Amino acid sequence: MGCFFSRRRKPGRGGEQQQQQQAGAGQDAASGEQKAPQYSWDLRAKIDPKDYTFSGLKNETVGRLPGKVAGQQFVIQDCENCKIYIFDHSATITIDDCVNCQVFLGPIKGSVFFRDCKDCKCVVACQQFRTRDCRKLEVFLCCATQPIIESSTGMKFGCFQYYYPELALQFKDAGLSIFNNTWSNIHDFTPVSGENNWDLLPETAVVQDYVPLPSSEELKAVRVSTDATKSIIPITRGRRQKNSDESCLAVFFAGDYTTANARKLIDEMTSKGFQLVQTKEVLMKAEDAHRVFQQSALEFIPLLDKGPVIALEFNGDGAVEQCRSTINEVFSGTKVFVSESKTSASQDVENFYNFADMQMGM
């Protein structure tokens, strides 16, 4: 109100320039036409929903290249016999009423929701995964939280296996860790007594047999590999039965090469026949360290302020001895917690993952 009744400012220092700017904003000197005022929101890029929707397609191969979705929401609906590839990160994705489709979805910051879909094969990375009223979906999944199925049958799950050069940065842009993957920890919201609505895909399942590489010239430009050894996500056994009674916990503390060191240890251990059961990346506090590291806690507490830790569980006879040997040979000078002995290893694993699941709300 005060501004409405305030006096007009007299031209002084800078006043002439101010008057010219006001005149230019209201009237074009050459044409004498009145100009519409411009606001900051008028300068924003206009978003066309059609650019973020695949709808009513049949027998087509379609997709989006890296950088073309850039964190927006995406909708896929009423598609049949289609191959669909989203080679970018997104906010959320809903997939409705799709039949016999093969789908790749790059990292999703929020949720992916399949509704009323059947006979689809998918590769999906997301924060939250949910299905409702679906039948016969086969999914290679990376999910940061517990996947949920509802009123769905014939569901099968495997561990996400995929690579292309832009994928690592897309995971970062979507706020997803490559080490937080609960792909096999399925919660059936509507179980039926005596029946199992979901199962795991065979260990030998190959992604390319389910979701083939794109065949269109445009999408071929994305240098995709479905080779499990190149996967951006470490391949874990998840809830599959362990081969041995012996497991080992290795915990890397935050530093310049934490991710690279964790991947190196995975390569070293799996090349010797040990199996990677599960991985986690999570922040820890001093009280958490006492519970997980016990008598070694004081040594590691000062390292917790640097960032999240990465934990790996390996399984196999001799896992503890081999893990400690590899750490000493390959990672000299790097602080790593490794289970002290075979007898303590199982308890170390249980302590850490109980803590991690509480931290992640599972």
CSV table of C-alpha atoms in Angstrom, one decimal:
chain,number,residue,atom,x,y,z
A,1,MET,CA,0.0,0.0,0.0
A,2,GLY,CA,2.8,2.4,0.8
A,3,CYS,CA,4.3,1.8,-2.6
A,4,PHE,CA,1.0,2.8,-4.2
A,5,PHE,CA,1.0,6.2,-2.6
A,6,SER,CA,4.7,6.9,-2.7
A,7,ARG,CA,6.0,9.9,-4.7
A,8,ARG,CA,7.4,9.5,-8.2
A,9,ARG,CA,11.2,9.6,-7.9
A,10,LYS,CA,12.9,12.6,-9.4
A,11,PRO,CA,15.6,12.0,-12.0
A,12,GLY,CA,19.0,12.3,-10.3
A,13,ARG,CA,22.1,10.2,-10.5
A,14,GLY,CA,21.0,7.2,-12.7
A,15,GLY,CA,17.5,8.7,-13.0
A,16,GLU,CA,17.8,9.3,-16.8
A,17,GLN,CA,18.8,5.7,-17.3
A,18,GLN,CA,15.9,4.5,-15.2
A,19,GLN,CA,13.4,6.6,-17.2
A,20,GLN,CA,14.8,5.2,-20.4
A,21,GLN,CA,14.5,1.6,-19.2
A,22,GLN,CA,10.9,2.3,-18.1
A,23,ALA,CA,10.1,3.8,-21.5
A,24,GLY,CA,11.7,0.9,-23.3
A,25,ALA,CA,9.7,-1.6,-21.3
A,26,GLY,CA,6.4,0.1,-22.0
A,27,GLN,CA,6.8,1.3,-25.6
A,28,ASP,CA,8.9,0.5,-28.6
A,29,ALA,CA,10.6,3.7,-29.7
A,30,ALA,CA,10.6,2.8,-33.4
A,31,SER,CA,7.1,1.3,-33.7
A,32,GLY,CA,5.3,3.1,-31.0
A,33,GLU,CA,3.7,-0.3,-30.0
A,34,GLN,CA,3.1,-1.2,-26.4
A,35,LYS,CA,5.3,-4.1,-25.2
A,36,ALA,CA,3.9,-6.8,-22.9
A,37,PRO,CA,5.9,-7.1,-19.6
A,38,GLN,CA,8.3,-10.0,-19.3
A,39,TYR,CA,8.5,-12.1,-16.2
A,40,SER,CA,11.1,-14.7,-15.1
A,41,TRP,CA,8.7,-17.6,-15.5
A,42,ASP,CA,8.0,-16.6,-19.1
A,43,LEU,CA,11.7,-17.3,-19.9
A,44,ARG,CA,11.6,-20.9,-18.7
A,45,ALA,CA,11.7,-23.7,-21.3
A,46,LYS,CA,8.2,-24.8,-22.2
A,47,ILE,CA,7.6,-28.5,-21.4
A,48,ASP,CA,5.4,-30.5,-23.8
A,49,PRO,CA,3.9,-33.5,-22.0
A,50,LYS,CA,4.0,-35.4,-25.4
A,51,ASP,CA,7.8,-35.4,-25.1
A,52,TYR,CA,7.5,-37.4,-21.9
A,53,THR,CA,4.8,-39.8,-22.9
A,54,PHE,CA,4.5,-43.1,-24.9
A,55,SER,CA,0.9,-43.9,-25.4
A,56,GLY,CA,-1.1,-46.2,-27.6
A,57,LEU,CA,1.8,-47.7,-29.5
A,58,LYS,CA,1.9,-51.1,-31.1
A,59,ASN,CA,4.8,-53.1,-32.6
A,60,GLU,CA,7.2,-50.2,-32.3
A,61,THR,CA,10.7,-49.6,-30.9
A,62,VAL,CA,10.9,-46.2,-29.2
A,63,GLY,CA,13.1,-44.5,-26.6
A,64,ARG,CA,14.8,-41.4,-25.2
A,65,LEU,CA,18.5,-40.7,-25.5
A,66,PRO,CA,20.7,-39.6,-22.6
A,67,GLY,CA,19.8,-36.0,-21.7
A,68,LYS,CA,16.4,-36.0,-23.3
A,69,VAL,CA,14.4,-36.7,-20.1
A,70,ALA,CA,16.7,-34.9,-17.6
A,71,GLY,CA,14.8,-35.7,-14.4
A,72,GLN,CA,11.2,-35.1,-15.7
A,73,GLN,CA,8.2,-37.4,-15.0
A,74,PHE,CA,7.4,-39.9,-17.7
A,75,VAL,CA,4.3,-41.8,-18.6
A,76,ILE,CA,4.0,-45.1,-20.6
A,77,GLN,CA,0.5,-46.4,-21.3
A,78,ASP,CA,-1.6,-48.6,-23.6
A,79,CYS,CA,1.4,-50.0,-25.4
A,80,GLU,CA,1.5,-53.5,-27.0
A,81,ASN,CA,4.4,-55.6,-28.4
A,82,CYS,CA,6.7,-52.6,-28.0
A,83,LYS,CA,10.4,-52.2,-27.1
A,84,ILE,CA,10.8,-49.1,-25.0
A,85,TYR,CA,14.2,-47.6,-23.8
A,86,ILE,CA,14.5,-44.6,-21.4
A,87,PHE,CA,18.3,-44.0,-21.5
A,88,ASP,CA,18.1,-41.2,-18.9
A,89,HIS,CA,17.2,-40.4,-15.3
A,90,SER,CA,13.7,-39.3,-14.4
A,91,ALA,CA,11.6,-38.2,-11.5
A,92,THR,CA,8.9,-40.8,-11.5
A,93,ILE,CA,7.5,-43.2,-14.1
A,94,THR,CA,4.1,-44.8,-14.4
A,95,ILE,CA,3.4,-47.7,-16.7
A,96,ASP,CA,-0.3,-48.6,-17.3
A,97,ASP,CA,-2.1,-51.2,-19.4
A,98,CYS,CA,0.9,-52.4,-21.3
A,99,VAL,CA,1.0,-55.9,-22.8
A,100,ASN,CA,4.0,-58.0,-24.1
A,101,CYS,CA,6.5,-55.1,-23.9
A,102,GLN,CA,10.2,-55.1,-23.3
A,103,VAL,CA,11.3,-52.1,-21.3
A,104,PHE,CA,14.5,-50.5,-20.0
A,105,LEU,CA,14.2,-47.6,-17.5
A,106,GLY,CA,17.2,-45.6,-16.5
A,107,PRO,CA,17.6,-44.4,-12.9
A,108,ILE,CA,14.3,-43.1,-11.3
A,109,LYS,CA,14.7,-40.7,-8.4
A,110,GLY,CA,11.3,-41.6,-7.0
A,111,SER,CA,8.9,-44.4,-7.8
A,112,VAL,CA,8.1,-46.6,-10.7
A,113,PHE,CA,4.5,-47.9,-10.7
A,114,PHE,CA,3.3,-50.7,-13.0
A,115,ARG,CA,-0.5,-51.0,-13.1
A,116,ASP,CA,-2.6,-53.5,-15.1
A,117,CYS,CA,0.4,-54.8,-17.1
A,118,LYS,CA,1.0,-58.3,-18.3
A,119,ASP,CA,3.7,-60.4,-20.1
A,120,CYS,CA,6.3,-57.7,-19.9
A,121,LYS,CA,10.1,-58.0,-19.4
A,122,CYS,CA,11.9,-55.1,-17.8
A,123,VAL,CA,15.2,-53.7,-16.6
A,124,VAL,CA,14.5,-51.0,-13.9
A,125,ALA,CA,16.6,-48.9,-11.5
A,126,CYS,CA,14.6,-46.8,-8.9
A,127,GLN,CA,14.1,-45.6,-5.4
A,128,GLN,CA,10.7,-47.3,-5.0
A,129,PHE,CA,9.2,-50.1,-7.0
A,130,ARG,CA,5.5,-51.1,-7.0
A,131,THR,CA,3.1,-53.1,-9.0
A,132,ARG,CA,-0.7,-53.5,-8.9
A,133,ASP,CA,-3.0,-55.8,-10.8
A,134,CYS,CA,-0.1,-57.1,-12.9
A,135,ARG,CA,0.6,-60.6,-14.3
A,136,LYS,CA,3.8,-62.2,-15.5
A,137,LEU,CA,6.3,-59.5,-15.2
A,138,GLU,CA,10.0,-60.5,-15.3
A,139,VAL,CA,12.2,-57.7,-13.9
A,140,PHE,CA,15.9,-57.2,-13.5
A,141,LEU,CA,15.7,-54.7,-10.7
A,142,CYS,CA,17.8,-52.2,-8.7
A,143,CYS,CA,15.7,-50.8,-5.9
A,144,ALA,CA,16.9,-48.7,-2.9
A,145,THR,CA,13.9,-49.7,-0.8
A,146,GLN,CA,11.8,-52.9,-0.4
A,147,PRO,CA,10.0,-53.6,-3.7
A,148,ILE,CA,6.2,-54.0,-3.3
A,149,ILE,CA,3.7,-56.1,-5.3
A,150,GLU,CA,0.0,-55.8,-4.9
A,151,SER,CA,-2.7,-58.0,-6.5
A,152,SER,CA,0.0,-59.3,-8.8
A,153,THR,CA,0.9,-62.8,-9.9
A,154,GLY,CA,3.6,-64.6,-11.8
A,155,MET,CA,6.2,-62.0,-10.9
A,156,LYS,CA,9.9,-62.9,-11.3
A,157,PHE,CA,12.9,-60.8,-10.2
A,158,GLY,CA,16.6,-60.7,-10.9
A,159,CYS,CA,19.5,-58.3,-10.1
A,160,PHE,CA,19.9,-55.3,-12.4
A,161,GLN,CA,22.7,-55.8,-15.0
A,162,TYR,CA,23.4,-53.0,-17.4
A,163,TYR,CA,26.0,-50.5,-18.6
A,164,TYR,CA,26.3,-47.5,-20.9
A,165,PRO,CA,28.8,-44.6,-20.4
A,166,GLU,CA,26.3,-42.1,-19.1
A,167,LEU,CA,24.7,-44.4,-16.6
A,168,ALA,CA,26.9,-43.8,-13.6
A,169,LEU,CA,26.3,-40.0,-13.7
A,170,GLN,CA,22.5,-40.6,-14.1
A,171,PHE,CA,22.5,-42.7,-10.9
A,172,LYS,CA,24.2,-39.8,-9.2
A,173,ASP,CA,21.7,-37.3,-10.6
A,174,ALA,CA,18.8,-39.5,-9.4
A,175,GLY,CA,20.3,-39.7,-5.9
A,176,LEU,CA,20.7,-43.5,-6.1
A,177,SER,CA,23.7,-45.5,-4.8
A,178,ILE,CA,24.9,-48.4,-6.9
A,179,PHE,CA,25.4,-50.3,-3.6
A,180,ASN,CA,21.9,-50.0,-2.2
A,181,ASN,CA,19.9,-52.7,-4.1
A,182,THR,CA,17.2,-54.8,-2.3
A,183,TRP,CA,16.1,-56.4,-5.6
A,184,SER,CA,15.2,-59.8,-4.0
A,185,ASN,CA,13.6,-58.6,-0.8
A,186,ILE,CA,10.0,-58.5,-2.2
A,187,HIS,CA,7.0,-57.6,0.0
A,188,ASP,CA,3.7,-59.1,-1.3
A,189,PHE,CA,1.0,-56.7,0.0
A,190,THR,CA,-1.8,-59.2,-0.9
A,191,PRO,CA,-0.5,-62.7,-0.3
A,192,VAL,CA,-2.7,-65.7,-0.9
A,193,SER,CA,-2.4,-68.7,1.5
A,194,GLY,CA,-0.7,-71.6,-0.1
A,195,GLU,CA,0.4,-69.7,-3.2
A,196,ASN,CA,3.5,-67.7,-4.1
A,197,ASN,CA,2.9,-64.7,-6.3
A,198,TRP,CA,6.6,-64.1,-7.0
A,199,ASP,CA,9.9,-65.9,-7.5
A,200,LEU,CA,13.5,-65.2,-8.5
A,201,LEU,CA,14.8,-65.5,-12.1
A,202,PRO,CA,17.4,-68.3,-12.7
A,203,GLU,CA,20.9,-67.3,-11.7
A,204,THR,CA,21.9,-68.0,-15.3
A,205,ALA,CA,19.4,-65.5,-16.7
A,206,VAL,CA,20.9,-63.1,-19.2
A,207,VAL,CA,19.4,-59.6,-19.6
A,208,GLN,CA,19.7,-59.6,-23.4
A,209,ASP,CA,17.5,-62.7,-23.6
A,210,TYR,CA,14.7,-60.7,-21.9
A,211,VAL,CA,15.3,-57.1,-23.0
A,212,PRO,CA,17.4,-57.1,-26.2
A,213,LEU,CA,19.7,-54.3,-27.3
A,214,PRO,CA,17.9,-51.6,-29.2
A,215,SER,CA,17.7,-52.1,-33.0
A,216,SER,CA,16.8,-48.6,-34.2
A,217,GLU,CA,19.6,-46.5,-35.6
A,218,GLU,CA,19.0,-43.6,-33.2
A,219,LEU,CA,19.1,-45.8,-30.1
A,220,LYS,CA,22.1,-47.8,-31.3
A,221,ALA,CA,24.1,-44.7,-30.6
A,222,VAL,CA,23.9,-45.5,-26.9
A,223,ARG,CA,26.8,-47.9,-26.3
A,224,VAL,CA,24.9,-50.5,-24.2
A,225,SER,CA,26.4,-53.6,-22.7
A,226,THR,CA,24.5,-56.3,-20.9
A,227,ASP,CA,27.6,-58.1,-19.9
A,228,ALA,CA,27.3,-58.8,-16.2
A,229,THR,CA,31.0,-58.1,-15.6
A,230,LYS,CA,30.5,-54.5,-16.8
A,231,SER,CA,27.3,-53.8,-15.0
A,232,ILE,CA,27.2,-50.5,-13.1
A,233,ILE,CA,25.4,-52.3,-10.3
A,234,PRO,CA,27.4,-55.1,-8.5
A,235,ILE,CA,25.6,-58.4,-9.1
A,236,THR,CA,24.5,-59.8,-5.8
A,237,ARG,CA,22.9,-63.2,-4.7
A,238,GLY,CA,20.3,-61.4,-2.6
A,239,ARG,CA,17.9,-63.8,-0.9
A,240,ARG,CA,19.1,-66.9,-2.8
A,241,GLN,CA,20.4,-69.7,-0.7
A,242,LYS,CA,24.0,-69.3,0.3
A,243,ASN,CA,26.5,-71.9,-0.8
A,244,SER,CA,28.5,-71.9,2.5
A,245,ASP,CA,28.0,-71.3,6.2
A,246,GLU,CA,30.9,-68.9,6.1
A,247,SER,CA,30.4,-65.2,5.3
A,248,CYS,CA,32.7,-62.2,5.6
A,249,LEU,CA,31.9,-58.5,6.2
A,250,ALA,CA,34.2,-55.9,4.6
A,251,VAL,CA,33.5,-52.1,5.3
A,252,PHE,CA,35.2,-49.3,3.3
A,253,PHE,CA,35.3,-45.9,4.9
A,254,ALA,CA,34.7,-42.7,2.9
A,255,GLY,CA,37.6,-41.4,0.9
A,256,ASP,CA,38.7,-40.4,-2.6
A,257,TYR,CA,38.6,-43.9,-4.0
A,258,THR,CA,36.0,-45.6,-1.9
A,259,THR,CA,33.8,-46.8,-4.7
A,260,ALA,CA,36.7,-47.9,-6.9
A,261,ASN,CA,38.3,-49.8,-3.9
A,262,ALA,CA,35.0,-51.5,-3.2
A,263,ARG,CA,34.6,-52.5,-6.9
A,264,LYS,CA,38.2,-53.8,-6.9
A,265,LEU,CA,37.6,-56.0,-3.9
A,266,ILE,CA,34.4,-57.4,-5.5
A,267,ASP,CA,36.4,-58.3,-8.6
A,268,GLU,CA,39.2,-59.9,-6.6
A,269,MET,CA,36.9,-62.0,-4.5
A,270,THR,CA,34.4,-63.1,-7.2
A,271,SER,CA,37.3,-64.0,-9.5
A,272,LYS,CA,38.4,-66.5,-6.8
A,273,GLY,CA,34.9,-68.1,-6.7
A,274,PHE,CA,33.4,-66.3,-3.7
A,275,GLN,CA,29.9,-64.9,-4.0
A,276,LEU,CA,28.8,-61.3,-3.3
A,277,VAL,CA,25.6,-61.7,-1.2
A,278,GLN,CA,24.7,-58.0,-0.6
A,279,THR,CA,26.0,-54.5,-0.5
A,280,LYS,CA,25.1,-51.3,1.4
A,281,GLU,CA,26.1,-47.6,1.4
A,282,VAL,CA,25.0,-45.8,4.5
A,283,LEU,CA,26.0,-43.1,7.0
A,284,MET,CA,27.1,-44.3,10.5
A,285,LYS,CA,27.4,-42.6,13.9
A,286,ALA,CA,29.6,-43.3,16.8
A,287,GLU,CA,27.0,-45.4,18.6
A,288,ASP,CA,26.4,-47.4,15.4
A,289,ALA,CA,30.2,-48.2,15.2
A,290,HIS,CA,30.2,-49.6,18.7
A,291,ARG,CA,27.4,-52.0,17.8
A,292,VAL,CA,28.9,-53.1,14.5
A,293,PHE,CA,32.6,-52.9,15.0
A,294,GLN,CA,32.6,-53.7,18.7
A,295,GLN,CA,36.2,-53.8,20.1
A,296,SER,CA,37.5,-52.2,16.9
A,297,ALA,CA,35.1,-49.2,17.1
A,298,LEU,CA,37.5,-46.6,18.6
A,299,GLU,CA,39.8,-47.1,15.6
A,300,PHE,CA,37.1,-46.4,13.1
A,301,ILE,CA,34.9,-43.7,14.7
A,302,PRO,CA,37.1,-40.8,13.6
A,303,LEU,CA,36.6,-41.9,10.0
A,304,LEU,CA,32.8,-41.8,10.1
A,305,ASP,CA,32.6,-38.0,9.7
A,306,LYS,CA,34.0,-38.2,6.2
A,307,GLY,CA,30.9,-39.7,4.6
A,308,PRO,CA,29.0,-42.9,4.2
A,309,VAL,CA,30.6,-46.3,4.4
A,310,ILE,CA,30.3,-49.1,1.8
A,311,ALA,CA,29.8,-52.6,3.2
A,312,LEU,CA,30.1,-55.9,1.3
A,313,GLU,CA,29.2,-59.4,2.3
A,314,PHE,CA,31.0,-62.3,0.7
A,315,ASN,CA,30.1,-65.9,1.1
A,316,GLY,CA,32.2,-69.1,0.6
A,317,ASP,CA,34.4,-71.5,2.5
A,318,GLY,CA,37.5,-69.5,3.5
A,319,ALA,CA,35.9,-66.1,2.8
A,320,VAL,CA,37.3,-64.4,5.9
A,321,GLU,CA,40.9,-65.5,5.4
A,322,GLN,CA,40.8,-64.7,1.7
A,323,CYS,CA,39.2,-61.3,2.2
A,324,ARG,CA,41.8,-60.3,4.9
A,325,SER,CA,44.6,-61.5,2.7
A,326,THR,CA,43.4,-59.6,-0.3
A,327,ILE,CA,42.9,-56.4,1.7
A,328,ASN,CA,46.5,-56.6,3.0
A,329,GLU,CA,47.9,-57.3,-0.4
A,330,VAL,CA,45.9,-54.9,-2.6
A,331,PHE,CA,44.8,-52.1,-0.2
A,332,SER,CA,47.8,-51.3,1.9
A,333,GLY,CA,47.3,-48.0,3.7
A,334,THR,CA,43.5,-48.1,3.1
A,335,LYS,CA,41.3,-48.3,6.3
A,336,VAL,CA,39.0,-51.3,5.9
A,337,PHE,CA,37.1,-53.2,8.6
A,338,VAL,CA,37.1,-57.0,7.9
A,339,SER,CA,35.6,-59.7,10.1
A,340,GLU,CA,38.3,-61.0,12.5
A,341,SER,CA,37.4,-64.6,12.2
A,342,LYS,CA,35.0,-67.2,10.8
A,343,THR,CA,33.3,-67.4,14.2
A,344,SER,CA,32.6,-63.7,14.4
A,345,ALA,CA,31.9,-63.1,10.8
A,346,SER,CA,28.2,-64.1,10.8
A,347,GLN,CA,27.5,-61.8,13.8
A,348,ASP,CA,29.4,-58.9,12.1
A,349,VAL,CA,27.2,-59.3,9.0
A,350,GLU,CA,24.0,-59.5,11.0
A,351,ASN,CA,24.9,-56.5,13.2
A,352,PHE,CA,25.7,-54.3,10.2
A,353,TYR,CA,22.7,-55.2,8.0
A,354,ASN,CA,20.3,-54.9,10.9
A,355,PHE,CA,21.6,-51.4,11.6
A,356,ALA,CA,21.6,-50.5,7.8
A,357,ASP,CA,18.0,-51.7,7.4
A,358,MET,CA,16.9,-49.6,10.3
A,359,GLN,CA,18.7,-46.5,8.9
A,360,MET,CA,17.0,-47.1,5.5
A,361,GLY,CA,13.5,-47.6,7.0
A,362,MET,CA,13.2,-51.3,6.0
